[in-house]
Tab-separated table of C-alpha atoms in Angstrom:
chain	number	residue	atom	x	y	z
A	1	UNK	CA	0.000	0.000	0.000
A	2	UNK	CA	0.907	3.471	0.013
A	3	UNK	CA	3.269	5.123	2.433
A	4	UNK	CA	4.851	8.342	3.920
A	5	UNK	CA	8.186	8.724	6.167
A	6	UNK	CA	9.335	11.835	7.587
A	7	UNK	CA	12.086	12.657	9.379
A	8	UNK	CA	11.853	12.179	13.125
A	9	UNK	CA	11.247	15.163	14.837
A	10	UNK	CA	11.239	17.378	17.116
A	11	UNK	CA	14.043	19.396	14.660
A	12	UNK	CA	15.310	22.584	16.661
A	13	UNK	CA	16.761	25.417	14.568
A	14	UNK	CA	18.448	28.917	15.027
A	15	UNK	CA	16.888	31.630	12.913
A	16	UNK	CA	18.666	32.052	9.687
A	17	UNK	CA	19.382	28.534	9.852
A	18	UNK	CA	18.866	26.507	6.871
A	19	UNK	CA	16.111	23.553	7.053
A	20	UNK	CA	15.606	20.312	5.611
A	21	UNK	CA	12.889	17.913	6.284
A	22	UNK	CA	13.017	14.441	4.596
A	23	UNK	CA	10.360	12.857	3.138
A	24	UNK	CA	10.066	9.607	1.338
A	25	UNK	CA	7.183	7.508	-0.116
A	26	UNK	CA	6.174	4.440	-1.147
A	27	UNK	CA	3.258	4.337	-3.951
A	28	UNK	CA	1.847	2.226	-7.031
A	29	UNK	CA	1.347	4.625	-10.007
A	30	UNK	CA	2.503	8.425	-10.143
A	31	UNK	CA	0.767	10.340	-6.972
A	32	UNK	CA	0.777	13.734	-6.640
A	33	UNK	CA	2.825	15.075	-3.542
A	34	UNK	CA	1.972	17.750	-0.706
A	35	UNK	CA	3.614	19.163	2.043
A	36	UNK	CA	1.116	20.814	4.932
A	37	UNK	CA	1.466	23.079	8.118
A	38	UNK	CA	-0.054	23.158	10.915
A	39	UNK	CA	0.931	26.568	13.225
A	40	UNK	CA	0.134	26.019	16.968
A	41	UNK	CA	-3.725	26.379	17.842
A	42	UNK	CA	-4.816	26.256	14.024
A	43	UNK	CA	-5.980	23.812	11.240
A	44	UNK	CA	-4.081	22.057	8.728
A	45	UNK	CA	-3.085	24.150	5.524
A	46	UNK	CA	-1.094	23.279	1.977
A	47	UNK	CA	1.813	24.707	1.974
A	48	UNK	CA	3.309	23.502	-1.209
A	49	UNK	CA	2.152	20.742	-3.959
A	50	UNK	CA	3.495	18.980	-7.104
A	51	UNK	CA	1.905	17.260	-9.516
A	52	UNK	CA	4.317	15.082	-11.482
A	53	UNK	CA	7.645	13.822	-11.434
A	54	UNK	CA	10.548	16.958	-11.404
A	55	UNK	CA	8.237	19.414	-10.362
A	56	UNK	CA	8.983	21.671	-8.171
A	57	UNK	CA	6.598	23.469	-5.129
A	58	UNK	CA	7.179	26.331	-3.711
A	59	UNK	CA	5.639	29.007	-1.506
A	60	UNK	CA	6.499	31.357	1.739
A	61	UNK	CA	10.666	30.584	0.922
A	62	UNK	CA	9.681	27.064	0.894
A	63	UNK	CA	11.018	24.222	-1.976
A	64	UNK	CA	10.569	20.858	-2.826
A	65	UNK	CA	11.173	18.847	-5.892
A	66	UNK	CA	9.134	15.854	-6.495
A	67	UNK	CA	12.157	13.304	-7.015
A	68	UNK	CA	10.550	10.181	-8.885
A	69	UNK	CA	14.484	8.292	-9.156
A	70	UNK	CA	14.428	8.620	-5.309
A	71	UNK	CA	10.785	8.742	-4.197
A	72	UNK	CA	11.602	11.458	-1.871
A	73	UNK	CA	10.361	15.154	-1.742
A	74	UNK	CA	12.380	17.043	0.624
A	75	UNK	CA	11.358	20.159	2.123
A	76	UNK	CA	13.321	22.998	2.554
A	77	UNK	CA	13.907	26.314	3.351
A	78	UNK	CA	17.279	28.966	3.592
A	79	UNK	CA	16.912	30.987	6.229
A	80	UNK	CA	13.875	29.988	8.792
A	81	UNK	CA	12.799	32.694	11.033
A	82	UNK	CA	10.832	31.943	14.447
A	83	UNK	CA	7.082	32.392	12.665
A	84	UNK	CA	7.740	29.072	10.975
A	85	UNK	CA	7.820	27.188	14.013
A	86	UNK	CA	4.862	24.497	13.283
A	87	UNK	CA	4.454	20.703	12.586
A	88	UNK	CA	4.634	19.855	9.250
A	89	UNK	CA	3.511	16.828	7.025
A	90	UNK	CA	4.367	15.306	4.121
A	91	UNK	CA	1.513	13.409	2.041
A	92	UNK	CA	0.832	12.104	-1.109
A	93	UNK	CA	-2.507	11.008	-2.678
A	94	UNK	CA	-3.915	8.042	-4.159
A	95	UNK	CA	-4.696	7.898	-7.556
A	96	UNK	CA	-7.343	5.522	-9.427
A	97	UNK	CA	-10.398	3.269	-8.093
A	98	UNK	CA	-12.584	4.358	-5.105
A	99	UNK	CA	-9.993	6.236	-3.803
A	100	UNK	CA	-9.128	9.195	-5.975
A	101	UNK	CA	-8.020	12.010	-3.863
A	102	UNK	CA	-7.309	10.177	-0.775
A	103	UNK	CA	-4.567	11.867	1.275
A	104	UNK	CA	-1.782	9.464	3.272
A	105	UNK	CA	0.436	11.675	5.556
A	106	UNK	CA	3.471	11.115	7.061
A	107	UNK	CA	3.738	10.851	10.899
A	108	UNK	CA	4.589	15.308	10.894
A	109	UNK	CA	7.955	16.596	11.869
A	110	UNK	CA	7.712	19.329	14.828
A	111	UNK	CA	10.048	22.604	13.609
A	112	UNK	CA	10.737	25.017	16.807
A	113	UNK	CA	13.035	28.194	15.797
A	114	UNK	CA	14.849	29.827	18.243
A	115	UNK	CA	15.756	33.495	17.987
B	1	UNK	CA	-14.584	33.605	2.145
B	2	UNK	CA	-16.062	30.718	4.597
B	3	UNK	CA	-13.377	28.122	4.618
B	4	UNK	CA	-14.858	24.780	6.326
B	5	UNK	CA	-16.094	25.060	9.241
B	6	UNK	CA	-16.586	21.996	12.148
B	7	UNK	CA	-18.948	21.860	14.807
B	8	UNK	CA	-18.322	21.267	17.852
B	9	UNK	CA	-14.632	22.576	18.028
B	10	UNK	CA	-14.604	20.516	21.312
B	11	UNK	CA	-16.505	17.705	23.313
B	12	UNK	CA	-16.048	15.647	25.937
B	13	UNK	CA	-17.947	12.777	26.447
B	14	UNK	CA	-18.567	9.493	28.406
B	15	UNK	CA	-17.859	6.153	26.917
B	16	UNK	CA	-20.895	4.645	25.664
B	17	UNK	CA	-22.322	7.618	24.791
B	18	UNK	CA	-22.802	8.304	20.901
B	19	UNK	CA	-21.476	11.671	19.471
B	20	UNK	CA	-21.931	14.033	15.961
B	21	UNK	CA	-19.416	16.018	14.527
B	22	UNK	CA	-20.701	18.153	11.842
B	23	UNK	CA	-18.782	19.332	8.630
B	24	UNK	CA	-19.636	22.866	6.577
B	25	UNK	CA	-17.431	22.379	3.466
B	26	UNK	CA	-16.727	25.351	1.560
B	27	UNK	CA	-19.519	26.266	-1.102
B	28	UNK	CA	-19.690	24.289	-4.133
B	29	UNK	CA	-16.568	22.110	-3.232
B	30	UNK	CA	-18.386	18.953	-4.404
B	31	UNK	CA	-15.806	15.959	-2.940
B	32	UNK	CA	-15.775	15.669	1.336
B	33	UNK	CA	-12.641	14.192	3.508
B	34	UNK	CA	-13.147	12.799	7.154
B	35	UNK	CA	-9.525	12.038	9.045
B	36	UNK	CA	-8.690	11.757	12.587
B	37	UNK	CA	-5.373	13.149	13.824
B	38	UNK	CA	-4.408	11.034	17.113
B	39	UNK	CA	-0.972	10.936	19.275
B	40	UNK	CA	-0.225	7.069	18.575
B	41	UNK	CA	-1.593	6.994	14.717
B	42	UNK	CA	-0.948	10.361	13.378
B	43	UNK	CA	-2.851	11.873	10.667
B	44	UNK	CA	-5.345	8.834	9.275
B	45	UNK	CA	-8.032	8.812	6.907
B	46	UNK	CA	-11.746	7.948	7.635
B	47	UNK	CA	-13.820	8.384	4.954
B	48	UNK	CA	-14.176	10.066	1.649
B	49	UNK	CA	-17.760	11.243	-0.567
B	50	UNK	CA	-18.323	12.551	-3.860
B	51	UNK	CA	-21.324	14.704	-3.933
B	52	UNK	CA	-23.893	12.773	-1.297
B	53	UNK	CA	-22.193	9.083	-2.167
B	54	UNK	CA	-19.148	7.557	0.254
B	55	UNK	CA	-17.284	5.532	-2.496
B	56	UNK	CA	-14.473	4.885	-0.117
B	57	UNK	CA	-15.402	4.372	3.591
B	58	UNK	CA	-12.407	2.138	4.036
B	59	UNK	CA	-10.450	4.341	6.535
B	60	UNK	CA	-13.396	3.953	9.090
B	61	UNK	CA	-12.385	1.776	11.919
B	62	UNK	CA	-14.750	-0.354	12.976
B	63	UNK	CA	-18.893	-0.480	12.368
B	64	UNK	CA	-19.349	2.109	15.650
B	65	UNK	CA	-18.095	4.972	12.760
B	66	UNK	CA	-20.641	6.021	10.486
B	67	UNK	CA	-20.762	8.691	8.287
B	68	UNK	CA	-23.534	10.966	5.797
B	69	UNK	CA	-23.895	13.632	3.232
B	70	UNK	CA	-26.846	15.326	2.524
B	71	UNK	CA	-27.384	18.333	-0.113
B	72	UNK	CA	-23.842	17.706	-1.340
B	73	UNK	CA	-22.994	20.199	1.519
B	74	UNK	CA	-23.059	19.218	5.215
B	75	UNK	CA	-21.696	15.917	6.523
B	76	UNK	CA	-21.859	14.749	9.963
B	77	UNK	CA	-19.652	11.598	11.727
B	78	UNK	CA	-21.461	9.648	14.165
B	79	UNK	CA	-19.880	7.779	16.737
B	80	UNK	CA	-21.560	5.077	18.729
B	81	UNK	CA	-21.060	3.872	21.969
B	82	UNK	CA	-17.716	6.128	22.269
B	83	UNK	CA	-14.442	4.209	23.132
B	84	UNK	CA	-11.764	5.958	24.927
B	85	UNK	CA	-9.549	4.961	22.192
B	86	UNK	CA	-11.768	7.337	19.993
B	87	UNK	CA	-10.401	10.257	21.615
B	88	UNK	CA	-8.648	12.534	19.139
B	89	UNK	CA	-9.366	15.383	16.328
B	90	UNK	CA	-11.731	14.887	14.038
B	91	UNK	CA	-10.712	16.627	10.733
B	92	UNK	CA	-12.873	17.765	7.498
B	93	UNK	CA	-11.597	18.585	4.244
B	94	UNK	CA	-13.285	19.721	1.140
B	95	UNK	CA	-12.328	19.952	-2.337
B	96	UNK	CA	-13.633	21.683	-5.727
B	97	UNK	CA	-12.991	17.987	-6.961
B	98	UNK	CA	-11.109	14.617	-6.764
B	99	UNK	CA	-7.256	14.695	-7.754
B	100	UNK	CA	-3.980	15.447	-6.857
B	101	UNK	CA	-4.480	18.485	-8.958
B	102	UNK	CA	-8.123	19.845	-6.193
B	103	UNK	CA	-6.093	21.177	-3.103
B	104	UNK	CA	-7.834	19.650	0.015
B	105	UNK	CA	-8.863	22.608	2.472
B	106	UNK	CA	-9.050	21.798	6.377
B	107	UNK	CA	-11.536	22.906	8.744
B	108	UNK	CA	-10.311	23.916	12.317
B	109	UNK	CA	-11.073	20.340	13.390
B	110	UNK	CA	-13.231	18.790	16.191
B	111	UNK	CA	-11.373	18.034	19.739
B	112	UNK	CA	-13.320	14.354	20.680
B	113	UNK	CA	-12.259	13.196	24.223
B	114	UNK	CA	-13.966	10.255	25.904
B	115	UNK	CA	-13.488	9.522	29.305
């Protein structure tokens, strides 16, 4: 079946620092991949997305290139400042059948930044 | 806009007892997400419909989880006979469509704890 590991957390960072969160997956076909955030006390929200193979997401200084060689979509970020302190998720969906749309997370990464 | 909104943001309940969580998805998004986000699973998912039909209830863990759509709009997630194992946030999502390409939006989430 389909599958998402993240780096274990909690990661602890200096602001400025530069951040990386690993993310592999497991799938059958060619999902499409999604990184979300969840900032203390609120909901989940997309952060970034791509849709095929080499693709790259992007949004608020974030990146991550959908790596089909490696199954892995990496998340990462130059210079982190304290506001991006959050849990963050990895997921992929699943393609074809009943289940078109479906999301499978990872098990989230906790980011703190210090100032 | 209205983004989704969940109903009740928290309850706390007595096992046995049956519970409703109620899901606004955002207007016209036609395809509905239940998952529950709990300490020892993570981020899991329940149960998805497209329009007022469930083609994938597969993520629902046992026959005590039950779930409907009415209007293509609302959706509410009974519980019966609450476990204490049930305890954990409930989370909506609703999308335009099905597809890695239809970014799933999150309500706020319901806080379930049975005692």
């Amino acid at each position: 079946g389909n599958s998402v590991t993240q780096m274990e957390g909690p990661v602890t960072l200096s602001e400025e620092a530069f951040l990386t969160i690993n993310c592999t997956y497991t799938a059958t076909g060619y999902p499409s991949l999604f990184w979300y955030v969840q900032y203390p006390g609120e909901g989940l929200q997309l952060l970034l997305k791509a849709t095929k193979a080499d693709d790259k997401g992007s949004n608020k200084g974030f990146e991550a290139t959908y790596r089909k060689e490696t199954t892995s979509f990496h998340l990462e970020k130059g210079s982190v400042q304290v506001s991006d302190s959050a849990v963050y998720f990895c997921a992929l969906d699943t393609k074809g059948g009943t289940s078109y749309g479906k999301l499978t997370f990872g098990q989230g990464t906790i980011l703190t930044v210090h100032p | 806009g209205a983004g989704v909104s969940q109903s009740p943001s928290n309850k706390v309940t007595e096992k046995g007892k049956d519970v409703e969580l109620r899901c606004d998805p955002i207007s016209g998004h036609t395809a509905l997400y239940w998952y529950r986000q709990s300490l020892g699973q993570g981020l899991e998912f329940l149960i998805y419909f497209q329009g007022n039909s469930a083609p994938d209830k597969s993520g629902l863990p046992s026959d005590r989880f039950s779930a409907e759509r009415t209007g293509g709009s609302v959706s509410t997630l009974t519980i019966q006979r609450t476990q204490q194992e049930d305890s954990a946030v409930y989370l909506c999502a609703s999308s335009r469509g099905t597809g890695g390409r239809e970014t799933q939006y999150f309500g706020p989430g319901t806080r379930l704890l049975v005692l």
